[in-house]
Coordinates of C-alpha atoms in Angstrom, one line a residue:
M1 CA 103.8 302.2 113.0
L2 CA 106.2 300.8 115.5
T3 CA 107.0 297.0 115.5
K4 CA 109.4 294.5 117.3
V5 CA 110.1 296.8 120.2
R6 CA 112.7 294.8 122.1
R7 CA 115.6 294.8 124.6
L8 CA 119.1 294.2 123.1
T9 CA 121.1 292.6 125.9
G10 CA 124.5 292.5 124.2
V11 CA 126.6 293.7 121.2
N12 CA 124.1 294.0 118.4
F13 CA 123.6 295.0 114.6
M14 CA 123.1 298.6 115.7
M15 CA 125.9 299.3 118.2
D16 CA 128.4 297.6 120.6
R17 CA 126.2 298.4 123.7
C18 CA 123.1 297.0 125.2
G19 CA 119.9 299.0 124.9
A20 CA 116.5 298.9 123.2
A21 CA 115.3 299.1 119.7
A22 CA 112.3 299.0 117.3
E23 CA 111.4 299.1 113.7
A24 CA 109.4 302.0 112.5
E25 CA 107.4 302.0 109.2
I26 CA 107.9 305.4 107.6
D27 CA 107.0 306.7 104.2
D28 CA 110.3 307.5 102.5
T29 CA 109.1 311.0 101.4
S30 CA 108.9 312.1 105.0
K31 CA 111.6 310.0 106.5
V32 CA 114.3 312.6 106.9
L33 CA 112.1 315.0 109.0
V34 CA 110.4 312.2 111.0
L35 CA 113.7 310.7 112.0
S36 CA 115.2 314.1 112.8
I37 CA 112.3 315.0 115.1
W38 CA 112.4 311.6 116.8
R39 CA 116.2 311.8 117.4
Q40 CA 115.9 315.4 118.8
Q41 CA 113.1 314.5 121.1
M42 CA 114.8 311.3 122.2
R43 CA 118.1 313.2 122.9
A44 CA 116.2 315.8 125.0
L45 CA 114.6 312.9 127.1
L46 CA 118.0 311.1 127.6
D47 CA 119.6 314.4 128.8
D48 CA 116.6 315.1 131.1
L49 CA 117.3 311.6 132.6
G50 CA 120.9 312.3 133.1
W51 CA 121.7 309.8 130.4
Q52 CA 124.0 312.1 128.5
A53 CA 126.4 309.2 127.9
E54 CA 123.8 307.1 126.2
D55 CA 123.8 306.9 122.4
I56 CA 121.1 307.0 119.7
A57 CA 121.4 305.0 116.5
I58 CA 119.2 304.9 113.4
R59 CA 119.5 302.6 110.5
S60 CA 117.4 303.6 107.5
Y61 CA 116.1 301.3 104.8
D62 CA 113.3 301.3 102.2
G63 CA 110.0 301.9 103.9
G64 CA 111.3 302.3 107.4
A65 CA 114.1 302.5 109.9
T66 CA 115.4 300.8 113.0
L67 CA 115.6 303.0 116.1
M68 CA 117.9 302.2 119.0
I69 CA 119.1 303.8 122.2
S70 CA 121.7 302.4 124.5
A71 CA 120.9 302.2 128.1
P72 CA 122.2 300.7 131.5
R73 CA 121.8 297.0 131.6
D74 CA 119.2 297.2 134.5
A75 CA 117.0 299.8 132.7
L76 CA 116.3 298.1 129.3
Y77 CA 112.5 297.7 129.9
A78 CA 112.5 301.4 130.6
A79 CA 114.4 302.1 127.5
A80 CA 112.1 300.1 125.4
S81 CA 109.1 302.1 126.8
M82 CA 111.0 305.4 126.0
I83 CA 111.3 304.4 122.3
E84 CA 107.5 303.7 122.1
Q85 CA 106.5 306.9 124.0
V86 CA 108.7 309.2 122.0
W87 CA 107.6 307.6 118.8
A88 CA 104.0 308.2 119.8
D89 CA 104.6 311.8 120.5
V90 CA 106.3 312.3 117.2
C91 CA 103.5 310.8 115.3
A92 CA 101.1 313.1 117.0
V93 CA 103.2 316.1 116.3
I94 CA 103.5 315.1 112.6
A95 CA 99.7 314.7 112.5
G96 CA 99.3 318.2 113.9
Q97 CA 97.8 316.8 117.2
Q98 CA 98.6 317.0 120.8
P99 CA 100.1 313.8 122.2
E100 CA 97.5 311.9 124.2
D101 CA 100.0 310.9 126.9
P102 CA 103.1 312.9 126.4
V103 CA 106.3 311.3 127.6
C104 CA 107.3 312.5 131.1
A105 CA 110.9 312.2 132.4
D106 CA 109.7 312.0 136.0
A107 CA 107.5 308.9 135.1
I108 CA 110.4 307.3 133.2
S109 CA 112.6 308.0 136.2
T110 CA 110.3 306.3 138.5
M111 CA 110.3 303.2 136.1
I112 CA 114.1 303.2 136.0
A113 CA 114.2 303.2 139.8
R114 CA 111.8 300.5 140.1
Q115 CA 113.8 298.2 137.7
S116 CA 117.2 299.3 139.1
N117 CA 119.4 296.3 140.3
P118 CA 122.6 297.7 141.8
A119 CA 123.8 294.2 142.7
E120 CA 123.6 293.1 139.0
V121 CA 125.6 296.1 137.9
A122 CA 128.2 295.5 140.5
L123 CA 128.4 291.8 139.6
E124 CA 128.8 292.6 135.9
A125 CA 131.6 295.1 136.7
A126 CA 133.3 292.6 138.9
A127 CA 133.2 289.9 136.2
N128 CA 134.4 292.3 133.6
S129 CA 137.4 293.4 135.8
R130 CA 138.5 289.8 136.2
G131 CA 138.2 288.9 132.6
V132 CA 135.3 286.3 132.9
T133 CA 132.0 286.2 131.2
Y134 CA 128.9 287.9 132.6
L135 CA 125.5 286.9 131.4
G136 CA 122.3 288.6 132.7
N137 CA 119.1 290.3 131.9
D138 CA 116.7 287.5 132.5
Q139 CA 115.6 285.7 135.6
L140 CA 119.0 284.4 136.1
V141 CA 122.4 286.0 136.2
S142 CA 125.8 284.3 136.0
V143 CA 129.6 284.7 135.9
G144 CA 132.0 282.3 134.1
L145 CA 131.2 279.5 131.7
G146 CA 130.4 275.8 132.1
R147 CA 132.5 274.3 134.9
G148 CA 133.7 277.7 136.0
S149 CA 130.3 279.3 136.2
K150 CA 128.1 280.4 139.1
T151 CA 124.4 281.3 138.6
W152 CA 121.9 283.1 140.9
Q153 CA 118.4 284.4 140.7
A154 CA 118.5 288.0 139.6
D155 CA 116.9 289.0 143.0
Q156 CA 119.4 287.0 145.1
I157 CA 122.8 288.2 143.9
P158 CA 125.4 288.1 146.6
S159 CA 128.0 290.8 147.3
T160 CA 130.9 290.4 144.9
D161 CA 133.1 290.2 148.1
D162 CA 131.4 287.0 149.0
I163 CA 132.0 285.2 145.7
D164 CA 135.1 282.8 145.5
W165 CA 136.4 284.2 142.3
N166 CA 139.2 281.7 142.2
T167 CA 136.7 279.1 141.2
V168 CA 135.2 281.3 138.5
H169 CA 136.5 280.9 135.0
D170 CA 135.4 280.5 131.4
V171 CA 135.7 277.4 129.1
P172 CA 136.4 277.3 125.4
I173 CA 133.3 278.4 123.5
A174 CA 132.5 278.7 119.8
M175 CA 129.4 280.3 118.1
V176 CA 128.1 279.2 114.7
T177 CA 125.8 281.2 112.5
G178 CA 124.8 281.2 108.7
T179 CA 121.9 280.6 106.5
N180 CA 122.3 276.9 106.2
G181 CA 124.3 274.2 107.8
K182 CA 124.4 275.7 111.3
S183 CA 122.8 272.7 113.2
T184 CA 124.9 270.0 111.5
T185 CA 128.0 271.9 111.9
V186 CA 127.5 272.5 115.6
R187 CA 126.7 268.7 116.0
L188 CA 129.8 267.6 114.1
A189 CA 132.0 269.9 116.2
A190 CA 130.3 268.4 119.4
A191 CA 131.1 264.9 118.1
I192 CA 134.8 265.9 117.7
G193 CA 134.7 267.4 121.2
K194 CA 133.3 264.3 122.6
A195 CA 136.0 262.2 120.9
A196 CA 138.6 264.4 122.6
G197 CA 137.1 263.6 125.9
R198 CA 135.2 266.9 126.4
T199 CA 131.9 267.4 128.0
V200 CA 130.3 269.5 125.3
G201 CA 127.4 271.9 125.9
L202 CA 125.5 272.3 122.7
S203 CA 122.6 274.5 121.7
S204 CA 120.8 274.1 118.4
S205 CA 117.5 274.5 116.7
D206 CA 116.3 271.1 118.1
W207 CA 117.6 270.9 121.6
V208 CA 120.1 271.8 124.2
R209 CA 122.4 268.9 125.0
V210 CA 125.3 268.5 127.5
G211 CA 127.4 265.4 126.8
D212 CA 124.9 262.7 125.8
E213 CA 122.0 264.1 127.8
I214 CA 119.3 266.3 126.1
V215 CA 118.6 268.9 128.7
D216 CA 115.5 270.4 126.8
E217 CA 113.9 270.0 123.4
G218 CA 112.8 272.9 121.1
D219 CA 114.3 275.7 119.0
Y220 CA 117.2 276.8 121.1
S221 CA 119.2 278.5 118.5
G222 CA 118.9 281.9 120.3
P223 CA 120.3 283.4 123.5
A224 CA 118.1 281.3 125.7
G225 CA 119.7 278.1 124.4
A226 CA 123.1 279.5 124.6
R227 CA 122.7 280.5 128.3
L228 CA 121.1 277.1 129.2
A229 CA 124.2 275.3 127.7
V230 CA 127.0 277.5 129.0
R231 CA 125.6 277.8 132.5
D232 CA 125.6 274.0 133.1
T233 CA 128.5 273.2 135.5
R234 CA 129.3 269.9 133.7
V235 CA 130.3 271.7 130.5
D236 CA 134.0 272.1 129.7
M237 CA 133.5 273.2 126.0
A238 CA 130.5 274.9 124.4
V239 CA 129.3 275.1 120.8
I240 CA 126.5 277.5 120.3
E241 CA 124.2 277.7 117.3
T242 CA 123.5 281.4 116.8
A243 CA 120.6 282.2 114.5
R244 CA 120.0 285.5 112.8
G245 CA 116.7 286.0 114.6
G246 CA 118.2 285.9 118.0
L247 CA 121.0 288.1 116.9
M248 CA 118.6 290.7 115.7
R249 CA 116.1 290.2 118.6
R250 CA 118.5 290.2 121.5
G251 CA 122.1 290.7 120.2
M252 CA 125.0 288.6 120.9
P253 CA 124.1 285.6 123.1
V254 CA 127.5 285.7 124.9
P255 CA 129.9 288.6 124.7
S256 CA 132.9 286.8 123.4
A257 CA 134.1 283.5 122.0
D258 CA 137.2 281.6 121.2
A259 CA 136.0 280.7 117.7
C260 CA 133.2 282.2 115.6
L261 CA 132.1 280.5 112.4
I262 CA 129.8 281.7 109.6
T263 CA 128.8 279.0 107.2
N264 CA 127.2 280.9 104.3
V265 CA 124.8 283.6 103.4
A266 CA 121.7 283.2 101.1
A267 CA 118.3 284.8 100.8
D268 CA 116.1 283.8 103.8
H269 CA 113.9 285.6 106.2
L270 CA 114.4 288.8 104.1
G271 CA 112.2 291.7 105.1
E272 CA 112.5 291.1 108.9
Y273 CA 114.2 293.6 111.2
G274 CA 114.7 295.9 108.2
I275 CA 117.1 293.2 106.5
N276 CA 115.7 293.4 103.0
D277 CA 118.6 292.1 100.9
V278 CA 121.4 289.5 101.0
R279 CA 124.1 292.2 101.5
A280 CA 122.3 293.4 104.6
L281 CA 121.8 289.8 105.8
A282 CA 125.5 289.2 105.3
D283 CA 126.3 292.2 107.4
A284 CA 124.0 291.0 110.1
K285 CA 125.6 287.6 110.3
F286 CA 129.0 289.0 110.2
L287 CA 128.1 290.7 113.5
L288 CA 129.8 287.4 115.0
A289 CA 133.2 288.7 114.0
K290 CA 132.9 291.3 116.8
A291 CA 132.8 288.5 119.4
V292 CA 136.1 286.9 118.4
K293 CA 138.6 287.1 121.2
P294 CA 141.9 288.8 120.5
Q295 CA 143.7 285.4 120.4
G296 CA 140.6 283.7 118.8
R297 CA 139.7 282.8 115.3
L298 CA 137.1 283.7 112.7
I299 CA 136.2 280.8 110.6
L300 CA 134.8 281.6 107.1
N301 CA 133.5 279.7 104.1
G302 CA 135.9 280.5 101.2
D303 CA 133.2 279.4 98.7
D304 CA 130.9 282.3 99.8
Q305 CA 131.5 285.6 98.0
E306 CA 129.8 287.6 100.6
L307 CA 132.0 286.3 103.4
V308 CA 135.1 286.5 101.4
E309 CA 134.4 290.2 100.8
R310 CA 134.0 290.9 104.5
G311 CA 136.7 288.5 105.6
V312 CA 139.5 290.2 103.9
R313 CA 138.7 293.3 106.0
F314 CA 138.7 291.4 109.2
D315 CA 141.6 292.5 111.4
G316 CA 142.3 289.2 113.2
K317 CA 143.1 285.5 112.7
I318 CA 141.0 283.8 110.1
T319 CA 140.7 280.1 109.1
W320 CA 139.2 279.5 105.7
Y321 CA 137.5 276.4 104.6
G322 CA 135.9 275.4 101.3
L323 CA 135.5 273.0 98.5
N324 CA 136.4 275.2 95.5
F325 CA 139.8 276.9 96.4
D326 CA 142.1 277.9 93.7
D327 CA 145.0 275.4 94.3
G328 CA 147.8 278.0 93.7
L329 CA 146.3 280.6 96.1
L330 CA 145.6 277.9 98.7
E331 CA 149.2 276.7 98.5
R332 CA 150.5 280.2 99.0
W333 CA 148.1 280.8 101.9
M334 CA 149.2 277.6 103.6
E335 CA 152.9 278.3 102.9
S336 CA 152.6 281.5 104.8
G337 CA 151.2 279.7 107.9
G338 CA 147.6 280.3 107.0
H339 CA 145.0 278.0 108.5
A340 CA 142.6 276.1 106.1
A341 CA 140.3 273.1 105.8
F342 CA 140.0 271.7 102.4
I343 CA 139.7 268.5 100.3
A344 CA 142.8 267.2 98.4
N345 CA 143.2 263.7 96.7
G346 CA 139.9 262.5 98.2
H347 CA 140.7 263.4 101.8
M348 CA 139.6 266.0 104.2
M349 CA 142.6 268.1 105.1
L350 CA 143.7 270.6 107.7
A351 CA 146.6 273.1 107.4
C352 CA 147.9 275.0 110.5
D353 CA 151.0 277.0 110.8
G354 CA 152.7 275.2 108.0
T355 CA 151.7 271.7 109.1
R356 CA 149.3 269.7 107.0
S357 CA 147.2 266.9 108.5
R358 CA 145.0 264.3 106.8
I359 CA 141.7 263.9 108.7
M360 CA 139.8 261.2 106.8
P361 CA 138.8 260.0 103.3
V362 CA 135.8 261.8 101.9
A363 CA 134.3 258.4 101.1
D364 CA 134.3 257.4 104.8
F365 CA 132.2 260.3 105.9
A366 CA 128.7 258.9 106.0
P367 CA 126.7 262.2 105.8
G368 CA 128.7 263.1 102.6
M369 CA 126.8 260.3 100.8
G370 CA 130.0 259.2 99.0
G371 CA 130.8 262.8 98.0
A372 CA 127.3 263.5 96.5
A373 CA 126.2 265.7 99.5
R374 CA 128.7 268.4 99.0
Y375 CA 127.0 270.7 101.5
N376 CA 127.7 268.1 104.3
L377 CA 131.4 267.9 103.1
S378 CA 131.4 271.7 103.6
N379 CA 129.9 271.3 107.0
A380 CA 132.5 268.8 108.0
L381 CA 135.4 271.1 106.9
A382 CA 133.8 273.8 108.9
A383 CA 133.7 271.5 112.0
I384 CA 137.3 270.6 111.4
A385 CA 138.3 274.3 111.2
L386 CA 136.2 275.0 114.4
A387 CA 137.7 272.2 116.3
S388 CA 141.2 273.3 115.4
A389 CA 140.5 276.8 116.6
L390 CA 139.4 275.2 119.9
D391 CA 142.8 273.3 120.1
L392 CA 141.2 269.9 119.7
P393 CA 143.6 267.1 118.4
V394 CA 143.6 265.8 114.8
E395 CA 143.0 262.4 116.1
A396 CA 139.7 263.5 117.7
M397 CA 138.5 265.1 114.4
T398 CA 139.1 261.8 112.7
R399 CA 137.3 259.8 115.3
G400 CA 134.5 262.3 115.8
L401 CA 133.7 262.6 112.1
S402 CA 134.1 258.9 111.4
G403 CA 131.6 258.0 114.1
F404 CA 129.0 260.5 113.0
K405 CA 126.5 258.7 110.8
G406 CA 123.9 261.4 110.4
T407 CA 121.0 259.3 111.8
P408 CA 117.7 261.0 112.9
E409 CA 118.9 260.5 116.5
E410 CA 122.2 262.3 115.9
N411 CA 121.1 265.0 113.5
P412 CA 117.3 265.0 113.1
G413 CA 115.9 266.4 109.9
R414 CA 119.2 267.0 108.4
G415 CA 119.8 264.7 105.3
N416 CA 118.6 261.6 107.1
I417 CA 118.6 258.6 104.7
I418 CA 116.2 255.8 105.6
E419 CA 115.4 252.6 103.9
V420 CA 111.7 251.5 104.3
G421 CA 109.7 248.9 102.4
G422 CA 111.9 249.0 99.2
L423 CA 112.0 252.9 99.2
T424 CA 114.8 255.3 100.0
L425 CA 113.8 258.3 101.9
M426 CA 115.7 261.5 102.7
I427 CA 114.3 263.6 105.6
D428 CA 115.5 267.1 105.5
F429 CA 114.7 270.5 106.9
A430 CA 115.7 272.5 103.9
H431 CA 113.4 275.4 103.9
N432 CA 115.0 278.0 101.4
T433 CA 116.2 277.9 97.8
H434 CA 119.8 277.6 98.8
G435 CA 119.2 274.6 101.0
V436 CA 116.9 272.9 98.6
A437 CA 119.3 273.4 95.7
A438 CA 122.0 271.7 97.8
V439 CA 119.7 268.7 98.5
V440 CA 118.7 268.4 94.8
D441 CA 122.4 268.4 93.7
A442 CA 123.0 265.5 96.1
I443 CA 120.0 263.3 95.2
K444 CA 120.4 263.8 91.5
T445 CA 123.5 261.6 91.6
L446 CA 121.7 258.7 93.4
P447 CA 119.9 256.0 91.7
A448 CA 116.1 256.0 91.7
K449 CA 113.2 254.5 89.6
R450 CA 111.1 257.7 90.3
R451 CA 111.6 260.8 92.5
L452 CA 109.1 262.5 94.8
F453 CA 109.4 265.8 96.7
L454 CA 107.2 266.7 99.6
A455 CA 107.3 270.5 99.9
G456 CA 105.6 273.5 101.5
H457 CA 106.5 276.7 103.2
A458 CA 105.6 279.0 106.1
G459 CA 103.6 281.9 105.4
D460 CA 106.2 284.6 106.2
R461 CA 108.0 284.0 102.9
S462 CA 107.3 286.2 99.9
D463 CA 105.6 284.9 96.8
H464 CA 108.9 285.3 95.0
D465 CA 110.7 283.1 97.7
V466 CA 108.0 280.3 97.2
R467 CA 108.4 280.4 93.4
E468 CA 112.2 280.3 93.7
L469 CA 111.9 277.3 96.0
T470 CA 109.5 275.6 93.6
R471 CA 112.0 276.1 90.8
A472 CA 114.8 274.6 92.8
I473 CA 112.6 271.5 93.5
W474 CA 111.8 271.1 89.8
Q475 CA 115.5 270.9 89.1
G476 CA 115.4 267.7 90.9
E477 CA 113.3 266.2 88.1
P478 CA 110.5 264.9 90.3
D479 CA 107.9 262.5 89.0
M480 CA 105.6 263.7 91.8
V481 CA 105.4 266.8 94.0
V482 CA 103.2 266.7 97.1
V483 CA 102.4 270.2 98.3
K484 CA 101.6 270.4 102.0
E485 CA 99.7 273.1 103.9
L486 CA 101.2 274.1 107.3
P487 CA 98.1 275.3 109.1
D488 CA 100.1 276.3 112.1
K489 CA 102.6 278.4 110.2
L490 CA 100.3 280.6 108.1
R491 CA 101.8 283.7 109.6
G492 CA 99.2 286.1 108.0
R493 CA 98.5 284.0 104.9
T494 CA 95.1 282.2 104.2
L495 CA 94.8 278.5 104.1
G496 CA 95.6 277.3 100.6
E497 CA 97.3 280.5 99.5
L498 CA 100.8 279.1 99.4
S499 CA 99.7 275.8 97.9
E500 CA 98.1 277.9 94.9
I501 CA 101.5 279.5 94.4
F502 CA 103.3 276.2 94.4
V503 CA 100.8 274.7 91.9
D504 CA 100.9 277.7 89.6
E505 CA 104.7 277.7 89.5
L506 CA 104.8 274.0 88.9
K507 CA 102.4 274.3 86.0
Q508 CA 104.5 277.1 84.5
L509 CA 107.5 274.8 84.7
G510 CA 105.7 272.3 82.8
A511 CA 104.3 269.8 85.5
S512 CA 101.2 268.0 84.6
Q513 CA 98.2 267.6 86.8
D514 CA 99.2 264.0 87.7
Q515 CA 102.5 265.2 88.9
M516 CA 101.0 267.2 91.8
Q517 CA 99.0 266.4 94.9
L518 CA 97.8 268.6 97.6
A519 CA 97.8 267.7 101.3
T520 CA 96.0 269.4 104.2
N521 CA 99.0 269.1 106.5
E522 CA 102.4 267.7 106.7
Y523 CA 101.4 264.2 108.1
D524 CA 98.7 263.9 105.4
A525 CA 101.5 264.8 102.8
V526 CA 103.6 262.0 104.1
H527 CA 100.7 259.6 103.8
K528 CA 100.1 260.6 100.2
A529 CA 103.7 260.3 99.4
L530 CA 104.0 256.8 100.7
T531 CA 100.8 255.7 99.0
W532 CA 102.1 256.8 95.7
A533 CA 105.5 255.2 96.1
R534 CA 106.7 251.9 94.6
P535 CA 109.7 249.9 95.3
G536 CA 112.9 251.5 94.0
D537 CA 111.5 255.1 94.3
F538 CA 113.4 258.0 96.2
L539 CA 111.3 260.3 98.3
V540 CA 112.6 263.6 99.5
L541 CA 110.5 264.7 102.5
L542 CA 111.2 268.2 103.4
L543 CA 109.6 268.3 106.8
H544 CA 109.1 271.6 108.7
D545 CA 106.5 270.7 111.3
K546 CA 106.6 268.2 114.1
R547 CA 108.7 265.3 112.8
E548 CA 107.8 262.7 115.5
P549 CA 104.5 261.5 113.9
T550 CA 106.2 260.9 110.7
M551 CA 109.2 259.1 112.3
N552 CA 106.9 257.0 114.4
L553 CA 105.0 255.9 111.2
L554 CA 108.2 255.1 109.4
Q555 CA 109.3 252.9 112.4
K556 CA 105.9 251.2 112.4
L557 CA 106.3 250.4 108.7
T558 CA 109.7 248.9 109.4
D559 CA 108.6 246.9 112.3
T560 CA 105.6 245.4 110.4
G561 CA 107.6 244.6 107.2
W562 CA 105.4 247.0 105.1
Q563 CA 106.4 247.1 101.5
A564 CA 105.9 250.0 99.0
G565 CA 102.6 249.5 97.2
E566 CA 100.8 247.9 100.1
A567 CA 98.1 249.9 102.0
L568 CA 99.4 251.9 104.9
P569 CA 98.4 250.5 108.4
A570 CA 95.7 252.3 110.2

């Protein structure tokens, strides 16, 4: 069976060229022969098409393999079709049957000719020869970035001789990936950029924003968001959230960057695209290192062992950041001119080329919750390192971070602390064990009469993942856990299936029946949580669905003077 057939429009996990790829489910006992036959038949087809220069790549993993071929940029749809057709032929041969519709080089050639766009090919070559960014392979094509960009419809590309290349240029750009902390770090870096007087183009899992204007809302942590941000001609600096899914589905969103940051690596979304363990996930995220420009910087979390292991092999400039550096080793790194962001004597610090700068007191960084939210201190250090790599001044780092309060408007769903009716609520998007554990570590240091967790999960996580997350929640010593269904995120599960796993694990951990409630959806879960709560309680609401109804309800409660213990308004 072949799944996730896709075009890869940039440097990707399989090779440094664009092309097409798919995942094939293959029994391990027959894998060697099946893949050998597929490679042989694909090579023959490529040669028949005159594509002798195109490559084949295969990545094997337990239960399957990723298959990829490189292809000209204007023939990626044809390349995807080739993968499907050759696979179908191979399956027929293995089954001892004649292929129903054997692949035909002439038919593929006709498809390639129909998709051919010589003007796009010429534009990309012209941009590359001038050292400016080219972005294409959708309805729009562009050269340059931000204020130096020009964009056209893919069927209306001018002659390269008619373009005023003197006005085409790139702007400083950074990409951020990692399991957790991406969105917050991107927004912190944007706040620093704004403090430096820059018009920042930002893409994230909630929106694309240019300056203070939200251009569009939605999950824009993939290539579409990146291109929307960097094609805006108001932008003179871009910070792009780059999620693993987009990297695997389309490849690098932009071909190169002045700074690339990887926040951390932890188990999440395992089993997708043949990424079945944390080491493979780390390799996938480390793909960003290939995008760092020769004079650019790779920024890595020194507290993450997977990143440390790969970072020491990186042949380029690195800035390390972290909360747990060995003081002696850090001192030697800085004395040698190394760049680092760290905490010393209660202050966030930056070291560059032998110069050390004090950015701000930890206690003054609101999202750090007085030092309790160590994950947000790590995010702040990451943003400092990123800002430094983009040559932003230290003064802007101080102003940007000091002014960032972590409100729902600034950083929706990321550690938002709200006081309502005598209650303290934390609204957070934490959706994996690593993220939930970080939240638990933070809130356990904060005063509370009782604690409640609202939790649930999308259906594409394994039973093991759900149980691990439940155990992380239980470490927060909750007096109540409200388990929500996510009917729109079942992803192959049946309604109630995940809740049963949550409840079973809670019981095994020692939870009594009166410490658990079930909710039919997220909004119902919020109602149950607020109904249970009394003044002085601390409620951790892990929200993964539409946050707007919940935020509207909380605003209504505030406006009406509601107090915990009273009936909720209709």
